Coordinates of N, CA, C and O in Angstrom, one line a residue:
M6 N 1.2 36.5 -13.2 CA 1.9 35.8 -12.4 C 3.5 35.7 -12.5 O 3.6 35.5 -13.8
N7 N 4.3 36.0 -11.5 CA 5.8 36.0 -11.7 C 6.3 34.8 -12.0 O 7.4 34.6 -12.6
V8 N 5.8 33.8 -11.3 CA 6.6 32.4 -11.1 C 5.9 31.5 -12.1 O 4.5 31.4 -11.5
K9 N 6.1 30.7 -13.0 CA 5.0 29.7 -13.7 C 5.4 28.5 -12.8 O 6.5 27.8 -12.3
H10 N 4.4 27.8 -12.7 CA 4.1 26.4 -12.0 C 3.7 25.7 -12.8 O 2.6 25.8 -13.3
S11 N 4.2 24.1 -12.8 CA 3.8 23.0 -13.7 C 2.2 23.0 -13.2 O 1.7 22.4 -14.2
D12 N 2.1 23.1 -12.1 CA 0.4 22.5 -11.5 C 0.1 23.8 -10.6 O 0.2 23.6 -9.5
T13 N -0.6 24.8 -11.1 CA -1.2 25.8 -10.2 C -1.9 25.3 -9.0 O -1.8 25.8 -7.6
R14 N -2.6 24.3 -9.4 CA -3.8 23.8 -8.3 C -2.6 23.1 -7.2 O -3.2 23.3 -6.2
T15 N -1.6 22.5 -7.6 CA -0.9 21.8 -6.4 C -0.1 23.1 -5.5 O -0.2 22.5 -4.7
H16 N 0.3 24.1 -6.4 CA 0.8 24.9 -5.8 C -0.2 25.7 -4.9 O 0.3 26.0 -3.9
I17 N -1.2 25.8 -5.0 CA -2.3 26.7 -4.4 C -2.5 25.7 -3.1 O -2.4 26.5 -2.0
L18 N -2.7 24.4 -3.0 CA -2.8 23.6 -2.1 C -1.9 23.6 -1.5 O -1.8 23.7 0.1
A19 N -0.2 23.6 -1.6 CA 0.7 23.7 -0.9 C 0.7 24.7 0.2 O 1.5 24.8 1.0
Q20 N 0.8 26.2 -0.7 CA 0.7 27.2 0.0 C -0.4 27.3 1.3 O -0.1 27.9 2.2
G21 N -1.5 26.6 0.9 CA -2.6 26.7 1.7 C -2.3 26.0 2.8 O -2.6 26.2 4.0
R22 N -1.9 24.7 2.7 CA -1.3 23.9 3.8 C -0.4 24.2 4.6 O -0.7 24.5 6.0
A23 N 0.5 25.2 4.1 CA 1.8 25.6 5.2 C 1.0 26.5 6.1 O 1.1 26.7 7.1
V24 N 0.0 27.8 5.6 CA -0.4 28.7 6.2 C -1.3 27.9 7.1 O -1.9 28.5 8.2
M25 N -2.2 27.3 6.5 CA -3.4 26.5 7.4 C -2.9 25.7 8.6 O -3.6 25.6 9.7
A26 N -1.9 25.2 8.6 CA -1.2 24.5 9.5 C -0.8 25.2 10.8 O -0.7 24.7 11.9
Q27 N -0.5 26.4 10.3 CA -0.2 27.3 11.2 C -1.4 28.1 11.8 O -1.3 28.6 13.0
K28 N -1.9 28.8 11.3 CA -3.3 29.6 11.6 C -4.5 28.9 11.7 O -5.5 29.5 12.2
G29 N -4.7 27.9 10.9 CA -6.1 27.3 11.1 C -6.8 27.7 9.7 O -6.4 28.7 9.0
F30 N -8.2 27.3 9.4 CA -8.9 27.5 8.3 C -9.5 28.9 8.1 O -9.4 29.8 7.3
N31 N -10.4 29.1 9.3 CA -11.0 30.5 9.4 C -10.1 31.5 9.4 O -10.5 32.5 8.9
A32 N -8.8 31.6 9.9 CA -8.1 32.7 10.4 C -7.6 33.2 9.1 O -6.7 34.4 8.7
V33 N -7.3 32.4 7.9 CA -6.9 32.7 6.7 C -8.1 33.0 5.7 O -8.5 32.2 5.2
G34 N -7.8 34.5 5.2 CA -8.8 34.5 4.1 C -8.1 34.4 2.8 O -7.3 34.0 2.4
L35 N -9.1 34.6 1.8 CA -9.0 34.3 0.5 C -7.7 35.2 -0.2 O -7.0 34.9 -1.1
T36 N -7.8 36.6 0.3 CA -6.7 37.5 -0.2 C -5.4 37.1 0.2 O -4.3 37.2 -0.5
E37 N -5.3 36.5 1.8 CA -3.9 36.3 2.1 C -3.4 34.9 1.3 O -2.2 34.9 0.9
L38 N -4.3 33.9 1.0 CA -4.0 32.7 0.2 C -3.4 33.1 -1.2 O -2.5 32.6 -1.7
L39 N -4.0 34.1 -1.6 CA -3.9 34.3 -3.1 C -2.7 34.8 -3.0 O -1.6 34.9 -3.9
K40 N -2.2 35.7 -2.3 CA -1.1 36.5 -2.0 C 0.0 35.8 -1.8 O 1.4 35.9 -2.4
L41 N -0.1 34.7 -0.9 CA 0.9 33.6 -0.6 C 1.3 32.9 -1.9 O 2.5 32.5 -2.1
A42 N 0.3 32.5 -2.4 CA 0.6 31.8 -3.9 C 0.8 32.4 -5.1 O 1.4 31.7 -5.9
N43 N 0.8 33.6 -5.0 CA 1.1 34.4 -6.2 C 0.3 34.3 -7.1 O 0.9 34.0 -8.6
V44 N -1.2 34.1 -6.9 CA -2.1 33.8 -8.0 C -3.2 34.9 -8.1 O -3.5 34.9 -7.3
P45 N -3.6 35.0 -9.1 CA -4.9 36.0 -9.4 C -6.3 35.5 -8.9 O -6.1 33.7 -8.9
K46 N -7.2 35.7 -8.3 CA -8.5 35.1 -7.9 C -9.1 34.4 -9.1 O -9.6 33.3 -8.7
G47 N -9.1 34.7 -10.2 CA -9.6 33.9 -11.2 C -9.0 32.5 -11.4 O -9.5 31.6 -11.5
S48 N -7.5 32.2 -11.1 CA -6.9 31.0 -11.2 C -7.6 30.3 -9.7 O -7.4 28.7 -10.1
F49 N -7.7 30.7 -8.9 CA -8.2 30.1 -7.7 C -9.7 29.5 -8.0 O -9.8 28.3 -8.0
Y50 N -10.5 30.5 -8.6 CA -11.8 30.0 -8.9 C -11.7 28.8 -10.1 O -12.8 28.2 -10.1
H51 N -10.8 28.9 -10.9 CA -10.6 27.9 -12.0 C -10.4 26.6 -11.3 O -11.0 25.6 -12.1
Y52 N -9.9 26.4 -10.4 CA -9.5 25.4 -9.6 C -10.5 24.7 -8.3 O -11.0 23.6 -8.1
F53 N -11.1 25.8 -8.0 CA -11.8 25.6 -6.6 C -13.2 26.4 -6.8 O -13.2 27.6 -7.0
E54 N -14.4 25.9 -6.3 CA -15.4 26.8 -6.6 C -15.7 27.7 -5.6 O -16.3 28.5 -5.3
S55 N -15.2 27.4 -4.3 CA -15.4 28.3 -2.9 C -14.2 27.9 -2.3 O -13.4 26.9 -2.3
K56 N -13.8 28.6 -1.1 CA -13.0 28.6 0.2 C -13.4 27.1 0.6 O -12.4 26.4 0.8
E57 N -14.5 26.9 0.7 CA -14.8 25.6 1.4 C -14.5 24.2 0.5 O -14.0 23.4 1.1
K58 N -14.5 24.4 -0.9 CA -14.3 23.4 -1.6 C -12.8 23.3 -1.9 O -12.2 22.1 -2.0
F59 N -12.2 24.4 -1.5 CA -10.8 24.3 -1.4 C -10.3 23.5 -0.1 O -9.3 23.0 -0.3
G60 N -10.9 23.6 0.9 CA -10.6 23.1 2.1 C -10.7 21.5 1.9 O -10.0 20.6 2.5
Q61 N -12.0 21.3 1.2 CA -12.1 19.9 1.0 C -10.7 19.2 0.1 O -10.4 18.2 0.6
A62 N -10.5 19.9 -0.9 CA -9.5 19.6 -1.7 C -8.1 19.4 -1.0 O -7.2 18.5 -1.1
L63 N -8.2 20.3 0.0 CA -6.8 20.3 0.8 C -6.8 19.4 1.6 O -5.5 18.7 1.9
I64 N -7.7 18.9 2.4 CA -7.8 17.9 3.2 C -7.5 16.4 2.4 O -6.8 15.6 2.7
Q65 N -8.2 16.3 1.3 CA -8.0 15.1 0.5 C -6.6 15.1 0.1 O -5.8 13.9 0.0
D66 N -6.0 15.8 -0.6 CA -4.6 16.3 -0.9 C -3.7 15.8 0.4 O -2.6 14.9 0.2
Y67 N -3.9 16.3 1.4 CA -3.1 16.0 2.9 C -3.2 14.5 3.0 O -2.1 14.0 3.4
V68 N -4.5 14.0 2.8 CA -4.4 12.7 3.4 C -3.8 11.6 2.3 O -3.1 10.8 2.8
A69 N -3.9 12.1 1.0 CA -3.4 11.1 0.1 C -1.5 11.1 0.3 O -1.1 10.2 0.2
T70 N -1.1 12.7 0.7 CA 0.4 12.7 1.0 C 0.8 11.7 2.1 O 1.9 11.3 2.4
Y71 N -0.2 12.0 3.2 CA 0.2 11.4 4.3 C 0.1 10.1 4.4 O 1.1 9.2 5.0
M72 N -0.7 9.4 3.6 CA -0.8 7.8 3.4 C 0.6 7.5 2.5 O 1.1 6.1 2.9
D73 N 0.8 8.0 1.8 CA 2.3 7.7 1.0 C 3.5 7.9 2.0 O 4.2 7.1 1.8
D74 N 3.4 8.9 2.7 CA 4.8 9.3 3.7 C 4.5 8.0 4.7 O 5.7 7.5 5.2
L75 N 3.2 7.5 5.2 CA 3.2 6.3 6.0 C 3.9 5.2 5.4 O 4.6 4.7 6.4
E76 N 3.5 4.9 4.4 CA 4.1 3.6 3.7 C 5.3 3.6 3.7 O 6.3 2.8 3.7
S77 N 6.3 4.9 3.3 CA 7.6 4.9 3.4 C 8.1 5.1 4.7 O 8.9 4.1 4.8
L78 N 7.5 5.5 5.6 CA 7.8 5.6 6.9 C 8.0 3.7 7.4 O 9.0 3.4 7.9
L79 N 7.0 3.0 7.2 CA 6.7 1.6 7.3 C 7.9 0.9 6.9 O 8.5 -0.1 7.4
D80 N 8.0 1.2 5.2 CA 9.2 0.6 4.7 C 10.8 0.8 5.2 O 11.1 -0.3 5.2
D81 N 10.7 2.2 5.7 CA 12.0 2.4 6.3 C 12.4 1.7 7.7 O 13.6 1.4 8.0
A82 N 11.1 1.7 8.3 CA 11.3 1.0 10.0 C 11.7 -0.3 9.8 O 12.8 -0.9 10.6
G83 N 11.4 -0.9 8.8 CA 11.7 -2.6 8.7 C 11.3 -3.1 9.8 O 10.7 -2.9 11.1
G84 N 11.8 -4.6 9.7 CA 11.6 -5.4 11.1 C 10.1 -5.7 11.3 O 9.4 -6.1 10.2
T85 N 9.8 -6.0 12.5 CA 8.4 -6.5 13.0 C 7.5 -5.4 12.5 O 7.8 -4.3 12.8
A86 N 6.2 -6.0 12.7 CA 5.2 -5.2 12.6 C 4.9 -4.3 13.8 O 4.5 -3.0 13.7
A87 N 5.5 -4.7 14.8 CA 5.4 -4.0 16.3 C 6.4 -2.8 16.0 O 6.3 -1.9 16.3
N88 N 7.9 -3.1 15.4 CA 8.6 -2.0 15.3 C 8.2 -0.9 14.6 O 8.4 0.3 14.5
Q89 N 7.5 -1.4 13.6 CA 6.8 -0.6 12.5 C 5.9 0.5 13.1 O 5.8 1.6 12.8
L90 N 5.0 -0.3 13.7 CA 4.2 0.7 14.4 C 4.6 1.7 15.5 O 4.1 2.9 15.5
L91 N 5.7 1.0 15.9 CA 6.0 1.9 17.2 C 6.8 3.3 16.5 O 7.0 4.2 16.9
A92 N 7.5 2.8 15.5 CA 8.2 4.0 14.3 C 7.4 4.8 14.2 O 7.6 6.2 14.0
Y93 N 5.9 4.4 13.7 CA 4.9 5.3 13.5 C 4.6 6.5 14.4 O 4.5 7.6 14.1
F94 N 4.5 5.9 15.6 CA 4.1 6.6 16.7 C 5.3 7.6 17.1 O 5.1 9.0 17.4
R95 N 6.3 7.3 16.9 CA 7.6 8.1 17.7 C 7.4 9.2 16.3 O 8.0 10.2 16.7
C96 N 7.5 8.9 15.2 CA 7.4 10.1 14.1 C 6.2 11.1 14.3 O 6.4 12.4 14.2
W97 N 5.3 10.5 14.7 CA 4.0 11.2 15.0 C 4.5 12.3 16.5 O 4.3 13.5 16.0
Q98 N 5.0 11.7 17.5 CA 5.6 12.6 18.6 C 6.5 13.6 17.9 O 6.4 14.8 18.2
Q99 N 7.3 13.1 17.0 CA 8.3 14.1 16.8 C 7.9 15.1 15.9 O 8.0 16.4 15.9
S100 N 6.8 14.8 15.2 CA 6.3 15.9 14.1 C 5.6 16.8 14.8 O 5.5 18.2 14.5
Q101 N 4.7 16.5 15.8 CA 3.9 17.2 16.6 C 4.4 18.1 17.7 O 4.1 18.8 18.1
T102 N 5.8 17.6 17.9 CA 6.6 18.4 18.9 C 7.5 19.5 18.1 O 8.3 20.3 18.7
D103 N 7.6 19.4 16.9 CA 8.8 20.0 16.1 C 8.2 21.7 16.2 O 6.9 21.9 16.2
E104 N 9.3 22.5 16.2 CA 8.6 23.8 16.0 C 8.4 24.1 14.9 O 7.5 25.4 14.7
C105 N 8.6 23.4 13.8 CA 8.2 23.8 12.3 C 6.4 23.6 12.2 O 5.9 22.3 12.5
T106 N 5.6 24.6 12.3 CA 4.2 24.3 12.2 C 3.6 23.9 10.9 O 2.7 23.3 11.0
S107 N 4.5 23.7 9.9 CA 4.1 23.2 8.5 C 4.0 21.7 8.7 O 3.3 21.2 7.7
N108 N 5.0 21.2 9.7 CA 4.9 19.6 9.9 C 3.8 19.0 10.7 O 3.8 18.0 10.8
K109 N 3.0 20.0 11.4 CA 1.9 19.7 12.1 C 0.6 18.8 11.4 O 0.6 19.3 10.3
C110 N 0.0 18.0 12.3 CA -1.0 17.3 11.4 C -2.2 18.4 11.4 O -2.7 18.8 12.3
L111 N -2.8 18.5 10.0 CA -4.0 19.0 9.6 C -5.2 18.4 10.3 O -6.3 19.3 10.7
V112 N -5.2 17.1 10.8 CA -6.3 16.4 11.4 C -6.7 17.0 12.7 O -7.5 17.4 13.0
V113 N -5.4 17.3 13.2 CA -5.3 17.8 14.7 C -5.6 19.4 14.5 O -6.4 19.6 15.6
K114 N -5.0 20.1 13.7 CA -5.3 21.4 13.8 C -6.9 21.9 13.2 O -7.2 22.6 13.6
L115 N -7.6 21.1 12.3 CA -8.6 21.5 11.7 C -9.7 21.0 12.3 O -11.1 21.4 12.0
S116 N -10.0 19.7 12.8 CA -11.0 18.6 13.1 C -12.2 19.6 14.0 O -13.3 19.9 13.6
A117 N -11.6 20.3 15.1 CA -12.6 21.0 16.0 C -13.3 22.4 15.4 O -14.5 22.5 15.5
E118 N -12.2 22.7 14.5 CA -12.6 24.1 14.0 C -13.7 24.1 12.7 O -14.7 25.0 12.7
I119 N -13.4 22.9 12.0 CA -14.3 23.1 10.8 C -15.4 22.0 11.0 O -16.5 22.1 10.3
A120 N -15.2 21.1 11.9 CA -16.3 20.0 12.0 C -17.9 20.4 12.3 O -18.8 20.1 11.5
D121 N -18.0 21.7 12.8 CA -19.5 22.2 12.6 C -20.0 23.0 11.7 O -21.3 23.3 11.5
F122 N -19.1 23.5 10.8 CA -19.7 24.2 9.7 C -19.3 23.7 8.5 O -20.1 24.4 7.6
S123 N -18.7 22.8 8.2 CA -18.5 22.4 6.9 C -19.0 20.8 6.9 O -18.0 20.0 7.2
V124 N -20.0 20.2 6.5 CA -19.9 18.7 6.1 C -19.1 17.9 5.0 O -18.5 16.9 5.7
E125 N -18.7 19.2 4.0 CA -17.9 18.2 3.0 C -16.5 18.2 3.5 O -15.7 17.0 3.8
M126 N -16.1 19.2 4.3 CA -14.6 18.9 5.2 C -14.7 18.0 6.2 O -13.6 17.2 6.1
R127 N -15.8 18.3 7.0 CA -15.4 16.7 8.0 C -15.6 15.5 7.6 O -14.9 14.7 7.9
E128 N -16.3 15.3 6.5 CA -16.4 14.1 5.9 C -15.1 13.6 5.3 O -14.6 12.5 5.2
A129 N -14.5 14.6 4.7 CA -13.2 14.4 4.0 C -11.9 13.9 5.1 O -11.4 13.3 5.0
L130 N -12.3 14.9 6.2 CA -11.5 14.6 7.5 C -11.8 13.0 8.0 O -10.7 12.2 8.4
Q131 N -13.1 12.6 8.0 CA -13.3 11.4 8.6 C -12.8 10.2 7.9 O -12.4 9.2 8.1
H132 N -13.0 10.7 6.3 CA -12.6 9.5 5.1 C -11.2 9.4 5.6 O -10.8 8.2 5.3
G133 N -10.4 10.4 5.6 CA -8.6 10.3 5.5 C -8.7 9.5 7.4 O -7.5 8.8 7.2
T134 N -9.1 9.9 8.4 CA -8.9 9.2 9.4 C -9.3 7.8 9.3 O -8.4 7.0 9.9
D135 N -10.4 7.2 8.7 CA -10.7 6.0 8.7 C -9.8 5.4 7.6 O -9.2 4.0 8.1
R136 N -9.2 6.1 6.7 CA -7.8 5.2 5.9 C -6.6 5.0 7.0 O -6.2 4.0 6.9
V137 N -6.5 6.0 7.5 CA -5.1 5.7 8.6 C -5.6 4.7 9.7 O -4.7 4.0 10.0
I138 N -6.6 4.7 10.3 CA -7.0 3.6 11.3 C -6.8 2.1 10.5 O -6.6 1.3 11.0
A139 N -7.5 2.1 9.3 CA -7.8 1.1 8.6 C -5.9 0.4 8.3 O -5.9 -0.7 8.3
R140 N -5.1 1.3 8.2 CA -3.9 1.1 7.6 C -3.3 0.3 9.3 O -2.4 -0.6 8.9
L141 N -3.4 1.0 10.2 CA -2.9 0.6 11.4 C -3.5 -0.9 11.7 O -2.7 -1.6 12.3
A142 N -4.7 -1.0 11.3 CA -5.3 -2.1 12.0 C -4.7 -3.4 11.0 O -4.2 -4.2 11.4
S143 N -4.4 -3.3 9.8 CA -3.8 -4.3 9.0 C -2.3 -4.4 9.5 O -2.0 -5.6 9.4
L144 N -1.7 -3.1 10.0 CA -0.4 -3.4 10.5 C -0.5 -4.3 11.7 O 0.4 -5.3 12.3
I145 N -1.5 -4.0 12.5 CA -1.3 -4.7 14.0 C -2.0 -6.4 13.6 O -1.1 -7.0 14.2
E146 N -2.8 -6.5 12.5 CA -2.9 -8.0 12.2 C -1.5 -8.6 11.7 O -1.5 -9.8 12.1
A147 N -0.4 -7.9 10.9 CA 0.4 -8.4 10.6 C 1.4 -8.5 11.9 O 2.0 -9.5 11.8
G148 N 1.3 -7.9 12.9 CA 2.0 -8.2 13.9 C 1.6 -9.3 14.8 O 2.4 -10.0 15.4
I149 N 0.2 -9.5 15.1 CA -0.4 -10.6 15.7 C 0.4 -11.8 14.8 O 0.5 -12.8 15.5
D150 N 0.3 -11.8 13.5 CA 0.7 -13.0 12.5 C 2.2 -13.4 12.9 O 2.6 -14.4 12.6
D151 N 3.3 -12.1 12.7 CA 4.3 -12.3 13.1 C 4.9 -12.6 14.4 O 6.2 -12.7 14.7
G152 N 3.9 -12.6 15.3 CA 4.2 -12.8 16.7 C 4.7 -11.6 17.7 O 5.1 -11.7 18.8
S153 N 5.0 -10.3 16.7 CA 5.1 -9.1 17.6 C 4.4 -8.5 18.5 O 4.9 -7.6 19.3
I154 N 3.0 -8.4 18.1 CA 1.8 -7.7 18.8 C 1.2 -9.0 19.5 O 0.8 -9.9 18.9
H155 N 0.7 -8.7 20.7 CA -0.1 -9.5 21.5 C -1.6 -8.7 22.0 O -1.0 -7.9 22.8
A156 N -2.4 -8.9 21.4 CA -3.6 -8.0 21.5 C -4.7 -8.9 22.1 O -5.0 -9.9 21.7
D157 N -5.3 -8.2 23.0 CA -6.7 -9.0 23.7 C -8.0 -8.3 23.1 O -9.1 -9.1 23.2
V158 N -7.8 -7.4 22.0 CA -8.8 -7.1 21.3 C -8.7 -7.2 19.8 O -7.6 -7.2 19.4
P159 N -9.8 -7.0 19.0 CA -9.6 -7.3 17.5 C -8.8 -6.1 17.0 O -8.7 -4.9 17.6
A160 N -7.8 -6.3 16.1 CA -7.2 -5.4 15.5 C -7.6 -4.1 15.1 O -7.0 -2.9 15.5
G161 N -8.9 -4.1 14.4 CA -9.4 -2.7 14.2 C -9.8 -2.0 15.4 O -9.7 -0.6 15.5
E162 N -9.9 -2.8 16.5 CA -10.8 -1.9 17.6 C -9.4 -1.2 18.5 O -9.6 -0.2 18.8
L163 N -8.5 -2.1 18.5 CA -7.1 -1.6 19.1 C -6.5 -0.4 17.9 O -6.1 0.7 18.7
A164 N -6.8 -0.5 16.7 CA -6.3 0.8 15.7 C -6.9 1.8 16.1 O -6.4 3.1 16.3
E165 N -8.2 1.8 16.3 CA -9.1 2.7 16.6 C -8.8 3.4 18.2 O -8.5 4.6 18.3
W166 N -8.5 2.5 19.2 CA -8.3 3.2 20.5 C -6.6 3.6 20.4 O -6.6 4.8 20.9
L167 N -5.9 3.5 19.5 CA -4.3 4.2 19.3 C -4.5 5.1 18.9 O -3.9 6.3 19.3
Y168 N -5.4 5.3 17.9 CA -5.6 6.6 17.0 C -6.1 7.7 17.8 O -5.6 8.6 17.8
Q169 N -7.1 7.2 18.9 CA -7.8 8.1 19.4 C -6.6 8.8 20.7 O -6.9 9.7 21.2
L170 N -6.1 7.6 21.2 CA -5.2 8.2 22.1 C -4.2 8.9 21.8 O -3.8 10.1 22.5
W171 N -3.6 8.7 20.3 CA -2.5 9.6 19.8 C -3.0 11.3 19.5 O -2.4 12.2 19.5
L172 N -4.2 11.3 19.0 CA -5.1 12.3 19.0 C -5.1 13.3 20.4 O -4.9 14.4 20.1
G173 N -5.7 12.5 20.9 CA -6.1 13.1 22.2 C -4.6 13.5 22.9 O -4.3 15.1 23.7
A174 N -3.7 12.8 22.9 CA -2.0 13.4 23.4 C -1.8 14.6 22.6 O -1.2 15.6 23.2
S175 N -1.9 14.7 21.3 CA -1.7 15.5 20.6 C -2.4 17.1 21.1 O -1.7 18.2 20.9
L176 N -3.6 17.1 21.2 CA -4.2 18.0 21.8 C -3.6 18.4 23.0 O -3.6 19.6 23.4
L177 N -3.6 17.5 24.1 CA -2.9 18.1 25.5 C -1.7 18.4 25.1 O -1.4 19.6 25.9
D178 N -0.8 18.0 24.3 CA 0.5 18.6 23.9 C 0.5 20.2 23.8 O 1.3 20.8 23.9
K179 N -0.7 20.4 22.8 CA -0.9 21.9 22.5 C -1.0 22.6 23.5 O -0.4 24.0 23.7
L180 N -1.6 22.2 24.8 CA -1.7 23.0 25.9 C -0.8 23.0 26.9 O -0.3 23.9 27.4
R181 N -0.1 21.9 26.9 CA 1.0 21.9 28.0 C 2.5 22.0 27.3 O 3.3 22.4 28.3
K182 N 2.7 21.7 26.1 CA 3.9 21.8 25.4 C 5.2 21.4 26.4 O 6.3 22.1 26.3
N183 N 5.1 20.2 27.0 CA 6.3 19.6 27.4 C 6.5 18.0 27.1 O 7.3 17.4 27.5
G184 N 5.9 17.6 26.2 CA 5.9 16.3 25.4 C 5.5 15.2 26.5 O 5.4 13.8 26.3
A185 N 5.0 15.2 27.7 CA 4.7 14.3 28.7 C 3.4 13.2 28.2 O 3.5 12.3 28.2
A186 N 2.4 14.1 27.5 CA 1.3 13.4 26.8 C 1.7 12.3 26.1 O 1.0 11.3 25.8
F187 N 2.8 12.7 25.1 CA 3.2 11.8 24.0 C 4.1 10.6 24.7 O 4.0 9.5 24.4
D188 N 4.8 10.9 25.7 CA 5.4 10.0 26.6 C 4.6 8.8 27.2 O 4.7 7.5 27.0
D189 N 3.3 9.5 27.9 CA 2.4 8.4 28.2 C 1.8 7.5 27.4 O 1.4 6.3 27.6
A190 N 1.5 8.5 26.1 CA 0.7 7.8 24.6 C 1.7 6.5 24.6 O 1.5 5.6 24.2
M191 N 3.1 6.9 24.5 CA 3.8 5.7 23.7 C 4.0 4.4 24.9 O 3.6 3.5 24.6
R192 N 4.0 4.7 26.3 CA 3.8 3.9 27.3 C 2.8 3.2 27.3 O 2.9 1.6 27.3
L193 N 1.6 3.5 27.2 CA 0.2 2.7 27.0 C 0.4 2.3 25.6 O -0.3 0.8 25.6
T194 N 0.9 2.6 24.5 CA 0.6 1.8 23.3 C 1.5 0.6 23.3 O 1.1 -0.7 22.9
E195 N 2.8 0.6 24.0 CA 3.6 -0.7 24.1 C 2.7 -1.7 25.1 O 2.8 -2.9 24.8
R196 N 2.2 -1.1 26.2 CA 1.0 -2.1 26.9 C 0.1 -2.8 26.2 O -0.1 -3.7 26.4
L197 N -0.8 -1.8 25.3 CA -1.6 -2.2 24.7 C -1.2 -3.2 23.6 O -2.1 -4.1 23.3
I198 N 0.0 -2.8 22.8 CA 0.1 -3.9 22.1 C 1.3 -5.0 22.7 O 1.7 -5.9 21.9
D199 N 1.5 -4.9 23.6 CA 2.4 -6.0 24.6 C 3.9 -6.0 23.9 O 4.2 -7.1 23.5
A200 N 4.2 -5.0 23.6 CA 5.7 -4.9 22.9 C 6.4 -3.9 23.8 O 6.0 -3.1 24.2
T201 N 7.9 -3.9 23.5 CA 8.6 -2.9 24.0 C 9.3 -2.5 22.8 O 9.6 -2.6 21.5
K202 N 10.1 -1.4 23.0 CA 11.0 -0.5 22.1 C 11.7 -1.6 21.4 O 12.7 -2.1 22.2
T203 N 12.1 -1.2 19.9 CA 13.2 -2.3 19.3 C 13.9 -1.3 18.6 O 13.6 -0.3 18.4

């Protein structure tokens, strides 16, 4: 190996995330991944029993990073809980319309592809999305408490609706490439939480 990495496992995951965000899981063979990561096959199998186990670890690592980034985003947004929630969805829109494919959401990219062939990867994705939805629900509850969000449904139910809305918008934008689905999602989000952009 030409380059020494303090954490080879993390390096392999990072290289895998970048290429799979662009191509998907099945389109990337182990040989391509090893070449990108500049590691021998033995190093890969030292950390991951199989490509599927690698995919499961990739998703778990992605979710952990995503949750950390989410907290940083909410802290930076400041203000009311409604302001923080809308900042999250504006960031979602920006990342999904960005030309850089490595910024794309792996949940959007991999869900349909892996759900039917890997129980472990599907469960890792489901656990990850459950964590995001739970965090959004706690933010909505905080907004109800601070008066910035007015909802006619329980916070958990609203969080689920919003997450589904934005996943759907992400898929439609992949087809249309014009941002309209995200604009519609933002307008509906503002109506559902009875808030305006701040």
